[in-house]
XYZ file of C-alpha atoms in Angstrom:
497
model
C -47.326 -138.301 163.115
C -50.910 -138.053 164.373
C -53.423 -140.904 164.230
C -55.239 -139.523 161.162
C -51.991 -139.141 159.170
C -50.832 -142.651 160.161
C -54.002 -144.338 158.838
C -53.883 -142.180 155.699
C -50.375 -143.462 154.961
C -51.458 -147.064 155.572
C -54.431 -146.619 153.229
C -52.201 -145.099 150.528
C -49.714 -147.974 150.758
C -52.479 -150.583 150.625
C -54.156 -148.838 147.686
C -50.897 -148.645 145.725
C -50.185 -152.322 146.439
C -53.588 -153.336 145.152
C -53.097 -151.263 142.010
C -49.874 -153.130 141.295
C -51.890 -156.272 140.540
C -50.010 -159.448 139.815
C -50.690 -162.371 137.572
C -48.650 -165.524 137.810
C -47.839 -167.933 134.997
C -46.170 -171.240 135.817
C -43.825 -172.117 132.990
C -43.008 -175.688 132.012
C -39.371 -176.685 132.254
C -37.859 -178.936 129.578
C -34.122 -179.355 130.106
C -32.682 -175.882 130.578
C -35.544 -174.176 128.743
C -38.863 -172.820 129.989
C -42.074 -172.868 127.975
C -45.237 -170.822 128.380
C -48.736 -171.682 127.211
C -50.477 -168.873 125.406
C -53.244 -168.322 122.884
C -52.255 -166.748 119.560
C -55.105 -165.424 117.404
C -57.357 -167.955 119.145
C -54.952 -170.881 118.609
C -53.428 -172.538 121.729
C -49.625 -172.681 121.560
C -46.724 -173.739 123.715
C -43.800 -171.346 123.180
C -40.217 -171.173 124.411
C -39.879 -168.147 126.706
C -36.743 -166.610 125.204
C -35.553 -163.230 126.513
C -32.691 -163.325 123.990
C -34.961 -163.554 120.974
C -35.679 -160.277 119.201
C -39.323 -161.079 118.556
C -42.012 -163.694 118.744
C -41.273 -166.218 116.016
C -43.118 -169.067 114.360
C -41.878 -171.920 112.219
C -42.842 -172.044 108.566
C -44.942 -175.178 109.160
C -46.867 -173.533 112.015
C -47.477 -170.408 109.930
C -48.724 -172.494 106.984
C -51.168 -174.255 109.306
C -52.416 -170.931 110.684
C -52.981 -169.500 107.209
C -54.756 -172.647 106.021
C -57.104 -172.669 109.018
C -57.841 -168.960 109.167
C -55.675 -167.983 112.155
C -53.568 -165.751 109.887
C -54.853 -163.694 106.965
C -53.086 -162.068 104.031
C -53.353 -158.668 105.705
C -51.310 -160.004 108.669
C -48.287 -160.853 106.494
C -45.586 -158.272 105.765
C -42.114 -158.169 104.202
C -39.126 -160.517 104.215
C -36.248 -159.531 106.523
C -33.290 -160.902 108.512
C -33.457 -161.430 112.274
C -31.051 -162.340 115.047
C -31.917 -165.212 117.353
C -30.628 -166.089 120.822
C -27.383 -167.739 119.615
C -26.507 -164.613 117.584
C -27.261 -166.179 114.211
C -29.022 -164.092 111.550
C -31.852 -165.941 109.853
C -34.245 -165.067 107.046
C -37.847 -164.514 108.038
C -41.072 -162.792 107.170
C -42.678 -160.033 109.220
C -46.205 -160.706 110.419
C -48.693 -159.102 112.770
C -50.320 -161.260 115.431
C -53.675 -159.698 116.214
C -53.753 -161.043 119.775
C -51.596 -163.036 122.152
C -53.138 -163.989 125.473
C -50.887 -165.007 128.369
C -51.482 -164.864 132.089
C -54.754 -163.019 131.679
C -53.043 -160.315 129.610
C -54.182 -159.747 126.033
C -51.485 -158.209 123.854
C -52.892 -156.641 120.697
C -51.057 -156.384 117.362
C -47.759 -158.006 118.326
C -44.991 -157.943 115.712
C -43.655 -161.418 114.996
C -41.523 -163.353 112.525
C -42.022 -166.457 110.428
C -38.650 -168.225 110.343
C -37.926 -169.848 106.985
C -37.602 -173.321 108.477
C -40.199 -176.049 108.942
C -38.692 -177.130 112.280
C -37.876 -173.762 113.868
C -38.995 -173.484 117.516
C -41.890 -171.287 118.586
C -40.348 -168.401 120.499
C -41.995 -165.989 122.902
C -39.496 -163.174 122.346
C -38.969 -159.530 123.225
C -41.661 -158.098 120.929
C -44.157 -159.653 123.358
C -42.123 -159.731 126.572
C -41.574 -155.968 126.550
C -45.307 -155.431 126.084
C -46.033 -157.287 129.327
C -44.543 -154.495 131.401
C -42.644 -155.285 134.596
C -42.089 -159.009 135.153
C -40.318 -161.167 137.719
C -38.911 -164.637 137.093
C -38.225 -167.052 139.908
C -37.478 -170.538 138.603
C -40.521 -171.576 136.591
C -42.657 -168.827 138.144
C -43.271 -165.863 135.834
C -44.988 -162.969 137.620
C -46.527 -160.249 135.462
C -46.906 -156.930 137.330
C -49.702 -154.711 136.071
C -48.633 -151.101 135.512
C -50.601 -148.792 137.898
C -50.402 -145.963 135.356
C -52.850 -147.813 133.144
C -50.351 -148.105 130.291
C -50.256 -151.901 130.355
C -52.202 -154.120 128.000
C -55.809 -155.113 128.658
C -56.361 -157.719 131.313
C -59.316 -160.055 131.426
C -60.996 -159.786 134.820
C -64.063 -161.895 134.049
C -62.544 -164.912 135.778
C -60.831 -165.299 139.091
C -57.088 -165.650 139.522
C -55.704 -168.873 138.101
C -58.303 -169.145 135.351
C -55.862 -168.428 132.515
C -54.494 -171.984 132.482
C -58.056 -173.295 132.587
C -59.000 -171.127 129.602
C -55.937 -172.298 127.719
C -56.894 -175.959 128.053
C -60.521 -175.240 127.180
C -59.420 -173.548 123.970
C -57.013 -176.393 123.331
C -59.912 -178.843 123.712
C -61.963 -176.740 121.291
C -59.081 -176.840 118.805
C -58.773 -180.629 119.051
C -62.529 -181.090 118.708
C -62.553 -179.000 115.545
C -59.756 -181.156 114.151
C -61.514 -184.406 115.176
C -58.758 -185.384 117.632
C -61.257 -186.360 120.283
C -58.988 -188.270 122.676
C -56.677 -185.263 122.839
C -59.697 -183.025 123.453
C -60.732 -185.196 126.399
C -57.166 -185.048 127.742
C -57.213 -181.238 127.480
C -60.543 -181.165 129.324
C -58.999 -183.279 132.081
C -56.190 -180.726 132.432
C -58.723 -177.895 132.390
C -60.590 -179.604 135.221
C -57.370 -179.854 137.230
C -56.850 -176.112 136.740
C -60.407 -175.035 137.503
C -60.154 -171.823 139.602
C -61.083 -172.208 143.263
C -63.698 -169.470 142.867
C -65.121 -170.647 139.581
C -68.136 -169.436 137.650
C -70.999 -171.656 136.421
C -70.068 -170.690 132.856
C -66.625 -172.246 133.331
C -68.147 -175.561 134.399
C -70.492 -175.319 131.417
C -67.569 -174.769 129.015
C -65.814 -177.855 130.381
C -68.894 -180.079 130.094
C -69.653 -178.729 126.618
C -66.210 -179.566 125.223
C -66.407 -183.031 126.782
C -69.811 -183.487 125.180
C -68.412 -182.568 121.764
C -65.517 -184.986 122.181
C -67.705 -187.943 123.189
C -70.110 -187.106 120.371
C -67.190 -187.272 117.948
C -66.301 -190.698 119.358
C -69.954 -191.692 118.811
C -70.430 -192.347 122.514
C -73.799 -190.631 122.451
C -74.859 -191.672 125.941
C -71.744 -190.121 127.491
C -72.056 -187.068 125.247
C -75.637 -186.558 126.427
C -74.499 -186.852 130.048
C -71.840 -184.163 129.542
C -74.123 -181.797 127.635
C -76.781 -182.229 130.295
C -74.188 -180.993 132.794
C -73.383 -178.002 130.575
C -77.070 -177.164 130.294
C -77.449 -177.353 134.083
C -74.662 -174.848 134.740
C -75.358 -172.389 131.933
C -78.535 -173.101 129.944
C -78.617 -171.803 126.383
C -80.312 -172.828 123.139
C -77.126 -174.099 121.488
C -76.373 -176.583 124.279
C -80.020 -177.651 124.499
C -80.107 -178.391 120.774
C -76.920 -180.472 120.829
C -78.150 -182.338 123.898
C -81.364 -183.149 122.040
C -79.335 -184.527 119.115
C -77.248 -186.788 121.354
C -80.366 -188.109 123.072
C -81.912 -188.760 119.649
C -78.845 -190.676 118.435
C -78.836 -192.631 121.701
C -82.485 -193.535 121.042
C -83.681 -191.735 124.192
C -86.566 -190.356 122.177
C -88.845 -189.239 125.014
C -86.128 -187.121 126.605
C -84.925 -185.899 123.220
C -88.439 -184.755 122.312
C -88.769 -182.783 125.559
C -85.308 -181.257 125.083
C -86.073 -180.048 121.557
C -89.349 -178.543 122.807
C -87.450 -176.816 125.615
C -84.950 -175.400 123.124
C -87.748 -173.980 120.959
C -89.355 -172.492 124.060
C -86.074 -170.820 125.065
C -85.789 -169.193 121.640
C -89.439 -168.102 121.566
C -89.182 -166.567 125.031
C -85.839 -164.935 124.273
C -84.144 -166.241 127.439
C -80.636 -167.657 127.935
C -79.764 -167.195 124.280
C -76.255 -167.736 122.953
C -76.201 -167.060 119.194
C -77.472 -164.301 116.967
C -80.990 -164.159 115.550
C -80.077 -166.064 112.392
C -78.382 -168.859 114.350
C -81.361 -169.114 116.682
C -83.793 -169.497 113.794
C -81.562 -172.182 112.270
C -81.532 -174.112 115.548
C -85.300 -173.706 115.848
C -85.798 -175.150 112.345
C -83.513 -178.074 113.224
C -85.478 -178.751 116.416
C -88.767 -178.918 114.524
C -87.144 -181.234 111.987
C -86.064 -183.628 114.761
C -89.523 -183.443 116.338
C -90.934 -184.491 112.954
C -88.522 -187.439 112.792
C -89.487 -188.609 116.269
C -93.209 -188.193 115.598
C -92.810 -190.240 112.422
C -90.991 -193.002 114.312
C -93.848 -192.964 116.797
C -96.268 -193.346 113.851
C -97.815 -189.936 114.511
C -97.833 -188.923 110.861
C -100.080 -185.867 111.310
C -97.841 -184.328 113.994
C -94.767 -185.295 111.968
C -96.128 -183.546 108.886
C -96.979 -180.384 110.839
C -93.556 -180.207 112.505
C -91.757 -180.826 109.192
C -93.756 -178.045 107.527
C -93.028 -175.692 110.447
C -89.323 -176.462 110.091
C -89.440 -175.683 106.359
C -91.364 -172.453 106.980
C -88.413 -171.228 109.048
C -85.593 -172.506 106.846
C -85.319 -175.067 104.003
C -83.834 -178.217 105.524
C -83.097 -181.536 103.847
C -84.113 -183.699 106.813
C -87.553 -182.036 106.921
C -88.005 -182.639 103.184
C -87.110 -186.310 103.682
C -89.605 -186.728 106.523
C -92.357 -185.163 104.418
C -91.394 -187.384 101.482
C -91.651 -190.530 103.641
C -95.083 -189.440 104.894
C -96.341 -188.816 101.349
C -94.879 -192.094 100.061
C -95.574 -194.601 102.818
C -98.618 -193.070 104.519
C -100.503 -190.966 101.997
C -99.460 -192.783 98.791
C -99.082 -189.366 97.158
C -96.087 -190.355 95.033
C -95.723 -187.084 93.139
C -95.401 -185.065 96.357
C -93.107 -187.743 97.754
C -90.779 -187.538 94.750
C -90.826 -183.730 94.831
C -89.709 -183.710 98.476
C -87.066 -186.413 97.975
C -85.616 -184.372 95.115
C -85.657 -181.161 97.172
C -83.778 -182.925 99.957
C -81.232 -184.510 97.617
C -80.461 -181.130 96.064
C -78.744 -179.986 99.283
C -75.787 -182.378 98.999
C -76.195 -184.629 95.952
C -72.933 -186.546 96.426
C -73.154 -187.295 100.138
C -72.902 -191.076 100.831
C -75.625 -190.658 103.453
C -78.032 -189.928 100.593
C -77.755 -193.447 99.170
C -80.953 -194.457 100.936
C -82.819 -191.390 99.664
C -81.750 -191.998 96.069
C -83.089 -195.521 96.569
C -86.375 -194.156 97.883
C -86.587 -191.668 95.019
C -86.084 -194.514 92.573
C -88.776 -196.564 94.299
C -91.140 -193.596 94.124
C -90.555 -193.344 90.375
C -91.399 -197.042 90.027
C -94.668 -196.464 91.855
C -95.494 -193.479 89.627
C -94.700 -195.134 86.290
C -97.878 -197.225 85.805
C -100.228 -194.277 86.475
C -98.345 -191.391 84.921
C -95.808 -190.610 82.222
C -94.143 -194.034 82.215
C -91.026 -193.189 80.219
C -90.342 -190.057 82.259
C -90.474 -191.839 85.604
C -88.736 -194.998 84.382
C -85.841 -192.834 83.182
C -85.778 -191.030 86.530
C -85.858 -194.361 88.358
C -82.908 -195.614 86.318
C -81.044 -192.382 87.085
C -81.559 -192.658 90.854
C -80.771 -196.377 91.083
C -77.654 -195.802 88.971
C -76.618 -192.998 91.325
C -76.786 -195.453 94.223
C -74.636 -198.110 92.540
C -72.132 -195.532 91.250
C -71.709 -194.026 94.718
C -71.253 -197.530 96.101
C -68.523 -198.248 93.522
C -66.725 -194.994 94.311
C -66.699 -195.664 98.046
C -65.539 -199.273 97.600
C -62.814 -198.121 95.198
C -61.505 -195.571 97.701
C -61.948 -197.403 101.000
C -62.302 -201.094 100.105
C -65.255 -203.474 99.907
C -65.375 -204.120 103.653
C -66.182 -200.469 104.438
C -69.891 -201.361 104.117
C -69.715 -204.538 106.210
C -71.159 -202.905 109.324
C -73.586 -200.608 107.477
C -76.561 -202.874 106.863
C -78.813 -200.015 105.730
C -76.417 -198.941 102.973
C -75.943 -202.472 101.657
C -79.705 -203.025 101.673
C -80.156 -199.957 99.479
C -77.408 -201.011 97.069
C -78.887 -204.538 96.882
C -82.368 -203.139 96.212
C -81.162 -200.642 93.570
C -78.906 -203.123 91.755
C -81.770 -205.621 91.431
C -84.017 -202.990 89.867
C -81.310 -201.886 87.452
C -80.659 -205.521 86.605
C -84.328 -205.960 85.682
C -84.220 -202.884 83.484
C -81.192 -204.299 81.642
C -82.813 -207.731 81.376
C -86.011 -206.354 79.867
C -83.817 -204.468 77.377
C -82.007 -207.741 76.480
C -78.704 -206.405 77.877
C -77.926 -209.624 79.724
C -74.264 -208.801 80.432
C -75.224 -205.607 82.242
C -78.004 -207.498 84.023
C -75.439 -210.050 85.235
C -73.163 -207.256 86.438
C -75.985 -205.746 88.489
C -76.952 -209.158 89.847
C -73.377 -209.767 91.053
C -73.284 -206.315 92.634
C -76.560 -207.040 94.408
C -75.197 -210.323 95.750
C -71.981 -208.666 96.989
C -74.050 -206.105 98.878
C -76.593 -208.539 100.308
C -74.313 -211.155 101.856
C -76.200 -213.065 104.557
C -77.666 -210.348 106.760
C -79.859 -208.506 104.248
C -83.350 -209.942 103.826
C -83.708 -211.637 100.483
C -85.917 -209.786 98.024
C -88.295 -211.622 95.657
C -86.942 -209.625 92.728
C -83.651 -211.491 93.139
C -85.244 -214.714 91.860
C -86.904 -212.849 88.960
C -83.589 -211.346 87.883
C -81.769 -214.661 88.134
C -84.441 -216.315 85.979
C -84.241 -213.486 83.453
C -80.487 -213.871 83.189
C -80.696 -217.654 82.845
C -83.203 -217.331 80.005
C -85.969 -219.303 81.718
C -88.296 -216.400 80.928
C -88.649 -214.562 77.636
C -88.239 -210.795 77.722
C -88.748 -208.353 74.895
C -88.688 -204.607 74.425
C -92.414 -204.504 75.193
C -91.800 -206.204 78.522
C -89.992 -203.032 79.640
C -93.372 -201.332 79.904
C -94.786 -204.033 82.156
C -91.741 -204.092 84.435
C -92.915 -201.182 86.612
C -96.126 -203.039 87.444
C -94.075 -206.067 88.477
C -91.906 -203.963 90.756
C -94.571 -201.660 92.138
C -95.351 -203.835 95.136
C -91.675 -204.300 95.870
C -91.104 -200.549 95.609
C -93.774 -199.909 98.215
C -92.107 -202.434 100.492
C -88.744 -200.735 100.203
C -89.341 -199.191 103.639
C -88.320 -202.562 105.085
C -84.927 -202.204 103.401
C -84.061 -198.501 103.415
C -85.820 -196.435 106.023
C -84.888 -194.111 108.868
């Protein structure tokens, strides 16, 4: 063999070896069984690697969860049949199609599987998937997947370096737990992802890890830690979505200067079209949200002109309840334009009328009606005021009925609004000579106030009305708005952002 032929043979051998790429999955041993971690239709799963099972199989409870949460659709479900499992038993099951199973960097498309008619059946990684992997080798807990050089094997993700599959699994697991508000488990999954970070990692992988940690700490309301994590994500892979969520965490942590700069940066990223993550519609939504937060911060800084301009810019991009509320506060407390204030409160409330977080805005809407009544159509605005104050007390009753009276103990703002609204309703009942209803509202106001809500002058007026020390008639109902107008204007001290 001459020198040229020798090196040609060596090159051919090396080339063939490289083509037969390998991917290694380390299975987890539990007793005499081995389990593999895989991702099924986007859902992280831990499945028993069972060469004796005819197909991939899911328990009835797992399948029900997947259908409920969108991991399986009606088009994925087929007919009922009987299947043999590893111990030779025939069991009833339903045929399904799994759109994708990812294991060891291999993505298997349209894998036939079975739903076993049992709530406690094990999750099996059976032959319908194993045969699709192509040649494999098993040595203890080491599963080696050999890629077919003919190109007939399934698609393999080559975006990440070797060893990244386990990292991706735990990242998706963290995402799953975050979506289901199991934040401690999400943090645990992130810790495992960090342990399995590939040696030759990409910045985007570090960003994914920090982002999931940020979501988890945000869910735990540890906004300072969430901001720290999201700042790390933004450093490794800046995009508008991460910048926006970082701005929110800084806002909730009262780091307003940094939050303001972050929201401006996010808007700038979208306007320049750089480092963008979402589609055009998502980007415009984020941009509107950023302007809304800028308006909130400007208003807290008593820069009402800038706040008004930013709120209007937000609304010009997309209608947004928070922007309507900021505009309403400006019109009510700064410009004394009560009609525009009420219009914007009502526009904001229309987004989610039954949200408990709207208690304070129903209170403000009621206060605005009280300020309008003396100068406008009195009956119209008095009736609206009664409606909004009643909405507050009814929502309070519903929440207390479901969760108990102490649910509001640590929410001073909510109790202040209930106290304020109940006093006003009590005065309406008193001026209508409905003393029993007035007493009921007075008691509700006292239950909400406790000792940490600033006492309101209207409390003494209502108590006197109930005791009969003052005489009220039907005509007094017309004068009541003028009595309460000053207190309505001062409601900012009780129920404000």
